[in-house]
Amino acid sequence: MTADNTLNRFAGVPWEPGAAKSDPVLVVDGVRRAFGGLVAVDVDHLEVQRGAITALIGPNGAGKTTFFNLLTNFDTPDAGTRRFEGQELSRVPAHRVASLGMVRTFQLTKSLSKMSVIDNMLLGATHQRGESLRRSLLPFTWRGQEAANTARADELLERFKLSHMRNEYAGTLSGGQRKLLEMARALMVEPTMVMLDEPMAGVNPALKQSLLDHVKGLRDLGMTVLFVEHDMDMVQEISDWVVVMAEGRIIAEGPPSSIGENQAVVDAYLGAHHDAPLDLGEDR
Amino acid sequence: MDWGAILENTIRGLIGEQFIYFALAAIGLNIHFGFTGLLNFGQAVFMAAGAYGLSMAVATLGLNFWLGLVLGIIVFPLILALIMGVPTLRLRSDYLAIVTIAASEMFRIIARSPSLDRWTGSSDGLTGFANTFYELSPFDRSQRYFFGIFIGNQMWVVLVGWVAVVLVSVGVWAVLRSPWGRVLRAIREDEDAARSLGKNAYWFKMQALILGGVIGALGGMLRAIGTQSAQPQNFITDVTFFAWVALILGGVAKVGGPILGAAILYGILSFTDILLRQMVEAGIISTSVMDGTQVGQVRFMLIGLGLVLLAAFRPQGILGSKEEMALDDR
């Protein structure tokens, strides 16, 4: 699938908060989360288009990560509904979200340091027979599946250029390699939607490009990607659609090129009544 | 100085009954803490569950010994793990620590309460529940075995205990190298990561709590059988901390760690005990420094000193992995 095709998916979608998409995979309605008196998230409506890369941006404290946790069911909203593939998430325990096909990564990478890289990968496989305590004592019941999972893990490690670290402790990887490992591990789940929380945070420029390519690669494989990011270069370069949050609400939506000129976005980032257009990194 | 007695006592400490009880308790703790990251500061209550499960079934209720075995090793620790785990395992690990230490004290204090004398034998405890066990003994109770170190009944307890230690260790090794064990280690490292990959962390933690508790209960039950009594005094909090010392000494998250740790702990305790006692008797240590009644305390001071040195020079324990220790970023 080419980027043009992906762009076509957004043809006719109005550039406004809460815009309806042609084929939404995730639909959010009236989601609200307050911590004491502070309303961290208050989103009336959001649809995330299937098979596209959607960026979620906003100034610090906009509620992006809280919203992200609500979308992945790591946090429970005070009110509202989140439907993933038509399934209401509040009825699903957090760990079951992965088996529905939605997998997330974390802002601070959670590579499991005292486990080897390959064990990190194998952990991602779902429906493992050997994860039952009863069958764990009977290796013949799970060995075949384990071998198949290992083969798939090795392929992914190859793709993410981590094969040489296969048997090392994940704790010995560099920050960027950990991001790669976390993404590769998420793919072991065989997700239809990948949620990335600041995938570029702490990654050196050399690895950045390869990480960007991997994210695009997910879309080319037919997956939906939603990511939170501060790095505007990344947002401009790979996202098909941008959602902007400020003070817990969605204040703008549109293709990346439209966002820099949006007055509400400029006001949110720089304060109201600022007259210069916002440089979101197009002219590097 | 009687070097024969010193040697005999040391060997007894290294491989004898005390070693077996605490090795099993520490193997259970290793599943809790070493592999899953659960902070259980009340392993004594699981041991008590094994001891009282058997003794109350047989001595109080008059049930069959084998039924008592099932109650003590499986039913009691299972119920206990559910009571302690259901409210705490969804929370941070400190909550389990608080609940386990409280539960172990509550159990002991309730068990010794005079109003429950009819059920638990209060502070005297229960006796006369292990006859079936000793009737099965192939050893002559008036004979001494294993270079004269163990008398017949002790030899039987030690033999059964060693078989239990070996079988349990092989079982633990097998389940921990399976995908199930991999999930436990992932939960120990980062519960949210495991959850994001579709693992029901709560349920895995519960399974680990039950499994480690069952192994601890086996240790406690063997202790009750070996001493032929189940007494509240045998399950004070010190018992939990001896198991912890054995685990940390041997090496956390290594299958052999708790076994080696328990052997060394009781080897040193027995060796220093008889050595100091004989040195006091022989006048090598003057009574102005220490008399025979103080030996018990002094040997624990020596163990404490040893632990301080271990923490300073080999914090990962004897078998522990230095590499893994270095990766600890918490």
Coordinates of C-alpha atoms in Angstrom, one line a residue:
Chain A
M1 CA 0.0 0.0 0.0
T2 CA 1.5 3.4 -0.9
A3 CA 1.3 6.6 1.0
D4 CA -1.0 8.1 -1.7
N5 CA -3.5 5.3 -1.1
T6 CA -3.3 6.0 2.6
L7 CA -3.9 9.7 2.0
N8 CA -6.9 8.9 0.0
R9 CA -8.4 7.3 3.1
F10 CA -8.6 10.8 4.5
A11 CA -10.2 12.3 1.4
G12 CA -13.3 14.3 2.4
V13 CA -12.5 14.1 6.1
P14 CA -13.0 17.6 7.5
W15 CA -10.0 19.1 9.3
E16 CA -11.7 19.6 12.6
P17 CA -11.7 18.0 16.0
G18 CA -13.8 14.8 16.2
A19 CA -14.0 14.3 12.5
A20 CA -15.6 11.1 11.2
K21 CA -13.3 8.7 9.3
S22 CA -14.2 6.3 6.5
D23 CA -13.1 3.2 8.4
P24 CA -12.4 3.8 12.1
V25 CA -10.7 1.0 14.1
L26 CA -10.8 2.9 17.4
V27 CA -13.7 5.2 18.4
V28 CA -13.7 7.2 21.5
D29 CA -16.8 9.0 23.0
G30 CA -17.0 11.3 25.9
V31 CA -13.9 10.0 27.6
R32 CA -13.1 11.9 30.8
R33 CA -10.4 11.3 33.4
A34 CA -9.9 13.6 36.4
F35 CA -7.2 13.4 39.1
G36 CA -8.8 15.2 42.0
G37 CA -9.8 18.6 40.8
L38 CA -7.6 18.4 37.6
V39 CA -9.4 17.2 34.5
A40 CA -6.5 15.5 32.7
V41 CA -8.5 14.2 29.7
D42 CA -11.9 15.3 28.4
V43 CA -12.4 14.1 24.8
D44 CA -15.8 14.3 23.2
H45 CA -15.2 12.2 20.1
L46 CA -12.2 10.8 18.3
E47 CA -12.0 8.2 15.5
V48 CA -8.7 6.6 14.5
Q49 CA -8.5 5.6 10.8
R50 CA -7.6 2.0 10.1
G51 CA -4.3 1.3 8.2
A52 CA -2.9 4.8 8.7
I53 CA -0.3 6.4 10.9
T54 CA -2.0 8.9 13.3
A55 CA 0.1 11.2 15.5
L56 CA -1.1 12.5 18.8
I57 CA 0.7 15.7 19.7
G58 CA 0.4 18.5 22.1
P59 CA 2.3 20.7 24.5
N60 CA 3.6 19.2 27.8
G61 CA 0.8 18.5 30.2
A62 CA -1.8 18.3 27.5
G63 CA -2.9 14.9 28.7
K64 CA -1.5 12.9 25.8
T65 CA 0.0 10.1 27.9
T66 CA -3.1 9.9 30.2
F67 CA -5.3 9.6 27.1
F68 CA -3.0 7.0 25.6
N69 CA -3.3 5.0 28.8
L70 CA -7.0 5.2 28.6
L71 CA -7.0 4.1 25.0
T72 CA -4.9 1.0 25.8
N73 CA -7.0 0.2 28.9
F74 CA -4.0 0.7 31.3
D75 CA -6.2 3.3 33.0
T76 CA -10.0 3.5 33.4
P77 CA -11.9 6.6 32.4
D78 CA -14.3 8.2 34.9
A79 CA -16.8 8.4 32.0
G80 CA -17.2 7.6 28.3
T81 CA -16.6 4.7 26.0
R82 CA -13.7 3.4 24.0
R83 CA -14.5 0.9 21.2
F84 CA -11.7 -1.0 19.5
E85 CA -13.0 -3.0 16.5
G86 CA -16.5 -2.5 17.9
Q87 CA -15.5 -4.0 21.3
E88 CA -16.1 -1.8 24.3
L89 CA -12.8 -1.8 26.2
S90 CA -14.2 -1.2 29.7
R91 CA -15.4 -4.8 29.7
V92 CA -12.0 -6.1 28.8
P93 CA -9.2 -6.6 31.3
A94 CA -5.9 -4.7 30.4
H95 CA -4.0 -7.9 29.5
R96 CA -6.8 -9.1 27.2
V97 CA -6.4 -5.9 25.0
A98 CA -3.3 -7.4 23.5
S99 CA -5.1 -10.5 22.4
L100 CA -7.7 -8.3 20.7
G101 CA -4.9 -7.1 18.5
M102 CA -3.9 -3.8 20.2
V103 CA -0.4 -3.6 21.6
R104 CA 1.4 -0.7 23.2
T105 CA 4.9 0.4 24.0
F106 CA 6.0 2.7 26.8
Q107 CA 7.6 6.2 27.0
L108 CA 10.3 4.8 29.2
T109 CA 11.2 1.6 27.5
K110 CA 10.3 -1.5 29.4
S111 CA 12.8 -3.9 28.0
L112 CA 13.1 -6.6 30.6
S113 CA 16.8 -6.1 31.5
K114 CA 17.5 -9.4 33.2
M115 CA 16.1 -11.5 30.4
S116 CA 17.8 -12.2 27.2
V117 CA 16.8 -10.4 24.0
I118 CA 15.3 -13.6 22.6
D119 CA 13.3 -14.3 25.8
N120 CA 12.0 -10.7 25.5
M121 CA 10.8 -11.5 22.1
L122 CA 9.3 -14.9 22.9
L123 CA 7.3 -13.3 25.7
G124 CA 5.3 -11.4 23.1
A125 CA 3.8 -14.5 21.5
T126 CA 0.2 -14.9 22.5
H127 CA -1.8 -18.1 23.2
Q128 CA 1.3 -20.0 24.4
R129 CA 0.5 -23.5 25.6
G130 CA 3.6 -23.6 27.8
E131 CA 2.3 -20.6 29.8
S132 CA 0.0 -22.9 31.7
L133 CA 1.6 -24.1 35.0
R134 CA 0.1 -27.6 34.4
R135 CA 1.6 -28.0 30.9
S136 CA 4.9 -26.3 31.8
L137 CA 6.0 -29.6 33.3
L138 CA 5.2 -31.4 30.0
P139 CA 7.6 -29.9 27.5
F140 CA 6.3 -32.0 24.6
T141 CA 3.0 -30.1 24.8
W142 CA 4.6 -26.8 24.0
R143 CA 8.0 -27.5 22.4
G144 CA 6.7 -27.3 18.8
Q145 CA 4.9 -24.0 19.4
E146 CA 8.0 -22.7 21.1
A147 CA 10.2 -23.6 18.1
A148 CA 7.7 -21.8 15.7
N149 CA 7.7 -18.7 17.9
T150 CA 11.5 -18.8 18.1
A151 CA 11.7 -18.9 14.3
R152 CA 9.3 -15.9 14.1
A153 CA 11.3 -14.0 16.8
D154 CA 14.5 -14.6 14.9
E155 CA 13.0 -13.3 11.7
L156 CA 11.9 -10.1 13.5
L157 CA 15.3 -9.7 15.2
E158 CA 16.9 -9.9 11.8
R159 CA 14.5 -7.3 10.4
F160 CA 15.3 -5.0 13.3
K161 CA 19.0 -5.7 13.1
L162 CA 19.2 -7.1 16.6
S163 CA 20.2 -10.7 15.7
H164 CA 23.8 -10.2 17.0
M165 CA 22.4 -9.4 20.4
R166 CA 20.0 -12.4 20.5
N167 CA 21.5 -14.1 23.6
E168 CA 22.6 -11.0 25.4
Y169 CA 20.7 -9.6 28.4
A170 CA 18.3 -6.9 27.2
G171 CA 19.8 -4.6 29.9
T172 CA 23.0 -4.4 27.9
L173 CA 21.3 -2.8 24.8
S174 CA 21.6 0.9 24.1
G175 CA 18.6 3.2 24.5
G176 CA 17.9 3.1 20.8
Q177 CA 18.2 -0.7 20.6
R178 CA 15.8 -1.0 23.4
K179 CA 13.2 1.0 21.5
L180 CA 13.8 -1.3 18.5
L181 CA 13.5 -4.4 20.8
E182 CA 10.3 -3.1 22.3
M183 CA 8.8 -2.5 18.9
A184 CA 9.9 -5.9 17.6
R185 CA 8.5 -7.5 20.7
A186 CA 5.2 -5.8 20.2
L187 CA 5.0 -7.3 16.7
M188 CA 5.3 -10.8 18.2
V189 CA 1.8 -10.2 19.5
E190 CA 0.7 -10.1 15.8
P191 CA -1.3 -6.9 16.4
T192 CA -3.6 -5.1 14.1
M193 CA -3.0 -1.8 15.9
V194 CA 0.3 -0.6 17.4
M195 CA 0.3 2.2 20.0
L196 CA 3.7 3.9 20.4
D197 CA 4.3 6.2 23.4
E198 CA 7.1 8.6 22.3
P199 CA 9.1 6.1 20.2
M200 CA 11.8 8.7 19.4
A201 CA 12.5 9.8 23.0
G202 CA 16.2 9.3 23.7
V203 CA 17.1 7.8 20.3
N204 CA 20.2 9.1 18.6
P205 CA 19.8 10.6 15.1
A206 CA 21.5 7.6 13.4
L207 CA 18.9 5.2 14.7
K208 CA 16.0 7.6 14.2
Q209 CA 15.8 7.1 10.5
S210 CA 15.8 3.3 10.9
L211 CA 13.1 3.6 13.5
L212 CA 11.0 5.8 11.2
D213 CA 11.3 3.2 8.5
H214 CA 10.2 0.5 10.8
V215 CA 7.1 2.5 11.8
K216 CA 6.3 3.1 8.1
G217 CA 6.8 -0.6 7.6
L218 CA 4.1 -1.4 10.1
R219 CA 1.6 0.6 8.0
D220 CA 2.8 -1.1 4.9
L221 CA 2.0 -4.4 6.6
G222 CA -1.6 -3.2 7.0
M223 CA -1.3 -2.2 10.7
T224 CA -2.8 0.9 12.2
V225 CA -0.3 3.0 14.2
L226 CA -1.1 5.7 16.8
F227 CA 1.8 7.4 18.4
V228 CA 2.4 10.1 20.9
E229 CA 5.4 12.3 20.0
H230 CA 7.2 15.5 20.7
D231 CA 9.6 15.2 17.8
M232 CA 8.0 17.3 15.1
D233 CA 10.3 16.1 12.4
M234 CA 8.9 12.6 12.9
V235 CA 5.4 13.8 13.0
Q236 CA 5.8 15.7 9.7
E237 CA 7.7 12.8 8.0
I238 CA 5.6 9.8 8.7
S239 CA 2.2 10.6 10.0
D240 CA -0.9 10.6 7.7
W241 CA -3.1 12.4 10.2
V242 CA -2.4 14.5 13.2
V243 CA -4.5 14.9 16.3
V244 CA -3.6 17.8 18.6
M245 CA -4.4 17.9 22.3
A246 CA -4.2 20.8 24.8
E247 CA -5.5 20.9 28.3
G248 CA -7.1 17.5 28.0
R249 CA -9.1 18.3 24.9
I250 CA -8.7 17.7 21.3
I251 CA -8.3 21.1 19.7
A252 CA -7.4 20.2 16.1
E253 CA -7.2 17.4 13.6
G254 CA -5.9 17.3 10.1
P255 CA -3.1 16.2 7.7
P256 CA 0.4 17.2 9.1
S257 CA 0.8 20.0 6.6
S258 CA -2.3 21.8 7.9
I259 CA -1.4 21.7 11.6
G260 CA 1.3 24.4 11.6
E261 CA -1.1 27.0 10.3
N262 CA -3.9 26.1 12.6
Q263 CA -4.5 29.1 15.0
A264 CA -5.8 26.9 17.9
V265 CA -2.6 24.9 17.7
V266 CA -0.4 27.9 17.6
D267 CA -2.2 29.4 20.6
A268 CA -1.9 26.1 22.5
Y269 CA 1.9 25.9 22.0
L270 CA 2.8 29.5 22.2
G271 CA 0.0 31.1 24.1
A272 CA -2.9 33.0 22.6
H273 CA -2.4 36.2 20.5
H274 CA 1.0 35.1 19.2
D275 CA 1.0 36.4 15.7
A276 CA 3.8 34.4 14.0
P277 CA 2.9 31.1 12.3
L278 CA 4.2 28.1 14.2
D279 CA 7.3 26.3 12.9
L280 CA 6.5 22.7 13.4
G281 CA 9.8 21.7 11.8
E282 CA 9.1 21.7 8.1
D283 CA 12.0 23.9 7.3
R284 CA 14.8 22.1 9.0
Chain B
M1 CA 38.3 -30.5 72.4
D2 CA 36.3 -33.3 70.8
W3 CA 36.9 -32.9 67.1
G4 CA 34.8 -35.9 66.3
A5 CA 31.7 -34.3 67.9
I6 CA 32.5 -31.0 66.1
L7 CA 32.6 -32.8 62.7
E8 CA 29.5 -34.8 63.4
N9 CA 27.5 -31.7 64.5
T10 CA 28.7 -29.7 61.5
I11 CA 27.7 -32.5 59.0
R12 CA 24.3 -32.7 60.8
G13 CA 23.8 -29.0 60.3
L14 CA 24.9 -29.2 56.6
I15 CA 22.6 -32.0 55.6
G16 CA 20.3 -32.7 58.6
E17 CA 16.7 -32.0 59.4
Q18 CA 17.0 -28.2 60.1
F19 CA 18.7 -27.9 56.7
I20 CA 15.8 -29.7 55.0
Y21 CA 13.0 -27.6 56.6
F22 CA 14.7 -24.3 55.7
A23 CA 15.8 -25.4 52.3
L24 CA 12.2 -26.1 51.3
A25 CA 11.0 -22.9 52.9
A26 CA 13.7 -21.0 51.0
I27 CA 12.9 -22.7 47.7
G28 CA 9.3 -21.5 48.1
L29 CA 10.6 -18.0 48.8
N30 CA 12.8 -18.2 45.7
I31 CA 9.7 -18.7 43.6
H32 CA 8.0 -15.8 45.3
F33 CA 10.9 -13.3 45.4
G34 CA 13.6 -14.7 43.2
F35 CA 11.6 -15.5 40.1
T36 CA 8.4 -13.4 40.5
G37 CA 9.4 -10.5 42.7
L38 CA 6.8 -11.1 45.3
L39 CA 7.8 -9.9 48.8
N40 CA 6.7 -12.6 51.2
F41 CA 7.8 -11.8 54.7
G42 CA 5.6 -14.5 56.2
Q43 CA 6.8 -17.7 54.8
A44 CA 6.4 -19.0 58.4
V45 CA 2.7 -19.0 58.0
F46 CA 2.9 -21.3 55.0
M47 CA 5.1 -23.6 57.0
A48 CA 2.6 -23.4 59.8
A49 CA -0.2 -24.2 57.4
G50 CA 1.6 -27.4 56.4
A51 CA 2.3 -28.4 60.1
Y52 CA -1.1 -27.6 61.4
G53 CA -2.9 -28.9 58.3
L54 CA -1.5 -32.3 59.0
S55 CA -1.5 -32.2 62.8
M56 CA -5.1 -30.8 63.2
A57 CA -6.4 -33.3 60.6
V58 CA -4.9 -36.3 62.4
A59 CA -4.7 -35.3 66.1
T60 CA -7.8 -33.0 66.4
L61 CA -10.2 -34.4 63.8
G62 CA -9.0 -38.0 63.8
L63 CA -8.7 -38.1 60.0
N64 CA -6.5 -40.4 58.1
F65 CA -2.7 -39.4 57.9
W66 CA -2.8 -39.3 54.1
L67 CA -5.8 -37.0 54.0
G68 CA -3.9 -34.8 56.5
L69 CA -1.0 -34.7 54.1
V70 CA -3.2 -33.4 51.3
L71 CA -4.8 -30.9 53.6
G72 CA -1.4 -29.7 54.9
I73 CA 0.5 -29.5 51.6
I74 CA -2.3 -28.4 49.2
V75 CA -5.6 -27.3 50.8
F76 CA -4.3 -25.1 53.7
P77 CA -1.6 -23.2 51.8
L78 CA -3.9 -22.8 48.8
I79 CA -6.6 -21.1 51.0
L80 CA -3.9 -19.1 52.7
A81 CA -2.5 -17.9 49.4
L82 CA -5.9 -16.9 48.2
I83 CA -6.7 -15.0 51.4
M84 CA -3.5 -13.1 51.2
G85 CA -3.2 -12.7 47.5
V86 CA -6.7 -11.7 46.3
P87 CA -6.6 -8.3 48.0
T88 CA -2.9 -7.5 47.5
L89 CA -1.6 -8.9 44.2
R90 CA -3.3 -6.2 42.2
L91 CA -1.4 -3.6 44.3
R92 CA 2.3 -2.7 44.6
S93 CA 4.5 -5.4 46.0
D94 CA 4.8 -3.8 49.5
Y95 CA 1.2 -4.6 50.2
L96 CA 1.8 -8.3 50.0
A97 CA 4.8 -7.9 52.3
I98 CA 2.6 -6.2 55.0
V99 CA -0.1 -8.8 54.7
T100 CA 2.2 -11.8 54.9
I101 CA 4.0 -10.6 57.9
A102 CA 0.7 -9.8 59.7
A103 CA -0.8 -13.1 58.7
S104 CA 2.1 -15.1 60.0
E105 CA 1.9 -13.4 63.4
M106 CA -1.9 -13.6 63.5
F107 CA -1.8 -17.3 62.8
R108 CA 0.8 -18.0 65.5
I109 CA -1.1 -15.9 68.1
I110 CA -4.5 -17.4 67.3
A111 CA -3.0 -20.9 67.4
R112 CA -1.6 -20.5 70.8
S113 CA -4.7 -18.9 72.2
P114 CA -6.0 -21.0 75.2
S115 CA -9.6 -20.7 74.0
L116 CA -8.6 -22.8 71.0
D117 CA -6.9 -25.5 73.1
R118 CA -9.3 -28.1 71.9
W119 CA -8.3 -27.5 68.3
T120 CA -4.7 -26.3 68.2
G121 CA -3.4 -27.5 71.5
S122 CA -2.6 -23.8 72.3
S123 CA 1.0 -23.1 73.3
D124 CA 1.8 -26.8 73.9
G125 CA 0.8 -27.6 70.3
L126 CA -0.3 -30.9 68.9
T127 CA 1.5 -34.3 69.0
G128 CA 0.9 -37.9 68.0
F129 CA 0.0 -37.3 64.4
A130 CA 3.1 -38.7 62.7
N131 CA 2.9 -42.4 63.7
T132 CA 1.9 -43.5 60.3
F133 CA 5.0 -41.8 58.9
Y134 CA 7.4 -43.5 61.3
E135 CA 5.6 -46.9 60.9
L136 CA 6.8 -46.8 57.2
S137 CA 10.4 -46.2 58.2
P138 CA 12.8 -48.9 56.9
F139 CA 15.3 -47.9 59.6
D140 CA 15.6 -49.5 63.1
R141 CA 14.8 -46.8 65.6
S142 CA 17.4 -48.0 68.1
Q143 CA 20.2 -48.1 65.5
R144 CA 22.4 -45.2 64.4
Y145 CA 22.9 -44.5 60.6
F146 CA 25.1 -42.5 58.3
F147 CA 28.4 -42.7 60.3
G148 CA 26.4 -42.7 63.5
I149 CA 25.1 -39.2 63.0
F150 CA 21.4 -39.9 62.7
I151 CA 19.3 -42.3 64.8
G152 CA 16.7 -44.4 62.9
N153 CA 13.8 -42.1 63.0
Q154 CA 15.9 -39.0 62.2
M155 CA 17.5 -40.9 59.3
W156 CA 14.0 -41.6 57.9
V157 CA 13.0 -37.9 58.1
V158 CA 16.3 -36.9 56.5
L159 CA 15.9 -39.4 53.7
V160 CA 12.3 -38.4 52.9
G161 CA 13.3 -34.8 53.3
W162 CA 16.2 -35.1 50.8
V163 CA 14.0 -36.9 48.3
A164 CA 11.5 -34.0 48.7
V165 CA 14.3 -31.4 48.2
V166 CA 15.6 -33.1 45.1
L167 CA 12.2 -33.7 43.5
V168 CA 11.0 -30.2 44.3
S169 CA 14.1 -28.6 42.9
V170 CA 13.9 -30.6 39.7
G171 CA 10.3 -29.6 39.4
V172 CA 11.1 -26.0 40.0
W173 CA 13.9 -26.1 37.5
A174 CA 11.5 -27.6 34.9
V175 CA 8.7 -25.1 35.3
L176 CA 10.9 -22.1 35.4
R177 CA 12.6 -22.9 32.1
S178 CA 9.2 -23.2 30.5
P179 CA 7.2 -20.3 29.0
W180 CA 5.4 -20.1 32.3
G181 CA 8.7 -19.4 34.1
R182 CA 9.5 -16.8 31.4
V183 CA 6.3 -14.9 32.2
L184 CA 7.2 -14.9 35.9
R185 CA 10.5 -13.4 35.2
A186 CA 8.9 -10.8 33.0
I187 CA 6.5 -9.9 35.8
R188 CA 9.5 -9.6 38.2
E189 CA 11.2 -7.2 35.8
D190 CA 8.2 -5.1 34.8
E191 CA 4.6 -6.0 35.4
D192 CA 3.2 -3.5 33.0
A193 CA 5.3 -4.7 30.2
A194 CA 4.0 -8.2 30.8
R195 CA 0.5 -7.0 30.8
S196 CA 0.9 -5.0 27.6
L197 CA 2.0 -8.2 26.0
G198 CA -1.2 -9.9 27.0
K199 CA -0.1 -11.7 30.2
N200 CA -2.5 -11.8 33.1
A201 CA 0.0 -10.7 35.7
Y202 CA -2.4 -11.0 38.6
W203 CA -3.1 -14.7 37.8
F204 CA 0.5 -15.6 37.3
K205 CA 1.5 -13.9 40.6
M206 CA -1.3 -15.8 42.3
Q207 CA 0.0 -19.1 40.9
A208 CA 3.5 -18.3 42.0
L209 CA 2.3 -17.4 45.5
I210 CA 0.4 -20.7 45.7
L211 CA 3.3 -22.8 44.4
G212 CA 5.9 -21.2 46.7
G213 CA 3.5 -21.5 49.6
V214 CA 2.9 -25.2 48.9
I215 CA 6.6 -25.8 48.9
G216 CA 7.0 -23.9 52.2
A217 CA 4.1 -25.9 53.7
L218 CA 5.9 -29.1 52.8
G219 CA 9.0 -27.8 54.7
G220 CA 6.8 -26.9 57.7
M221 CA 5.0 -30.2 57.6
L222 CA 8.3 -32.1 57.6
R223 CA 9.4 -30.0 60.5
A224 CA 6.3 -31.0 62.5
I225 CA 6.8 -34.6 61.5
G226 CA 10.5 -34.5 62.4
T227 CA 9.9 -32.9 65.9
Q228 CA 6.7 -34.9 66.2
S229 CA 4.9 -31.8 67.3
A230 CA 3.3 -28.7 65.8
Q231 CA 3.8 -25.8 68.1
P232 CA 3.2 -22.0 67.6
Q233 CA 6.7 -21.4 68.8
N234 CA 8.1 -23.2 65.8
F235 CA 6.6 -20.6 63.5
I236 CA 7.8 -17.3 64.9
T237 CA 8.9 -14.6 62.4
D238 CA 12.6 -15.6 62.9
V239 CA 11.7 -18.7 60.9
T240 CA 10.7 -16.6 57.9
F241 CA 14.0 -14.6 58.2
F242 CA 16.1 -17.7 58.4
A243 CA 14.6 -18.8 55.2
W244 CA 15.4 -15.4 53.7
V245 CA 19.0 -15.6 55.0
A246 CA 19.4 -19.0 53.4
L247 CA 18.0 -17.6 50.1
I248 CA 20.2 -14.5 50.0
L249 CA 23.3 -16.4 51.1
G250 CA 22.9 -19.0 48.4
G251 CA 21.9 -16.7 45.6
V252 CA 18.5 -15.3 44.6
A253 CA 16.9 -16.6 41.4
K254 CA 19.1 -19.7 41.1
V255 CA 17.5 -23.1 41.6
G256 CA 20.4 -24.3 43.7
G257 CA 20.7 -21.1 45.7
P258 CA 18.3 -21.8 48.6
I259 CA 19.7 -25.4 49.0
L260 CA 23.3 -24.3 49.2
G261 CA 22.3 -21.3 51.4
A262 CA 20.3 -23.4 53.9
A263 CA 23.2 -25.9 54.1
I264 CA 25.8 -23.2 54.7
L265 CA 23.6 -21.4 57.2
Y266 CA 22.9 -24.5 59.3
G267 CA 26.4 -25.8 58.8
I268 CA 27.9 -22.6 60.2
L269 CA 25.3 -22.4 63.0
S270 CA 26.0 -26.0 64.1
F271 CA 29.8 -25.6 63.7
T272 CA 30.1 -22.4 65.7
D273 CA 27.7 -23.7 68.3
I274 CA 29.7 -26.8 69.2
L275 CA 33.1 -25.1 68.6
L276 CA 32.4 -22.2 70.9
R277 CA 30.8 -24.5 73.5
Q278 CA 33.9 -26.7 73.6
M279 CA 36.2 -23.8 73.6
V280 CA 34.4 -22.4 76.7
E281 CA 34.5 -25.8 78.4
A282 CA 38.1 -26.3 77.6
G283 CA 38.9 -22.9 79.0
I284 CA 40.3 -21.6 75.7
I285 CA 37.7 -18.9 75.9
S286 CA 37.6 -17.4 79.4
T287 CA 34.2 -17.2 81.1
S288 CA 34.9 -13.5 81.6
V289 CA 34.5 -13.1 77.8
M290 CA 31.6 -15.5 77.3
D291 CA 30.0 -18.4 79.1
G292 CA 28.3 -21.5 77.8
T293 CA 24.8 -19.9 77.9
Q294 CA 25.8 -17.1 75.6
V295 CA 27.0 -19.4 72.8
G296 CA 23.5 -19.3 71.2
Q297 CA 23.5 -15.5 70.8
V298 CA 27.2 -15.3 69.8
R299 CA 26.7 -17.6 66.8
F300 CA 23.9 -15.4 65.5
M301 CA 26.2 -12.4 65.8
L302 CA 28.7 -14.3 63.7
I303 CA 26.0 -15.1 61.1
G304 CA 25.1 -11.4 61.1
L305 CA 28.7 -10.4 60.6
G306 CA 28.9 -12.9 57.7
L307 CA 25.9 -11.4 56.1
V308 CA 27.3 -7.9 56.3
L309 CA 30.5 -9.2 54.7
L310 CA 28.5 -11.0 52.0
A311 CA 26.5 -7.8 51.2
A312 CA 29.8 -5.9 50.9
F313 CA 31.8 -8.3 48.9
R314 CA 29.3 -10.6 47.1
P315 CA 25.9 -9.1 47.2
Q316 CA 24.5 -11.5 44.6
G317 CA 25.0 -14.5 47.0
I318 CA 27.2 -17.5 46.4
L319 CA 25.6 -18.8 43.3
G320 CA 24.0 -15.6 42.2
S321 CA 24.9 -13.9 38.9
K322 CA 27.0 -10.8 39.1
E323 CA 25.9 -9.9 35.6
E324 CA 22.2 -9.8 36.5
M325 CA 23.0 -7.9 39.7
A326 CA 24.8 -5.2 37.6
L327 CA 21.7 -4.9 35.4
D328 CA 19.6 -4.0 38.3
D329 CA 18.5 -0.4 37.5
R330 CA 16.0 -0.1 40.3

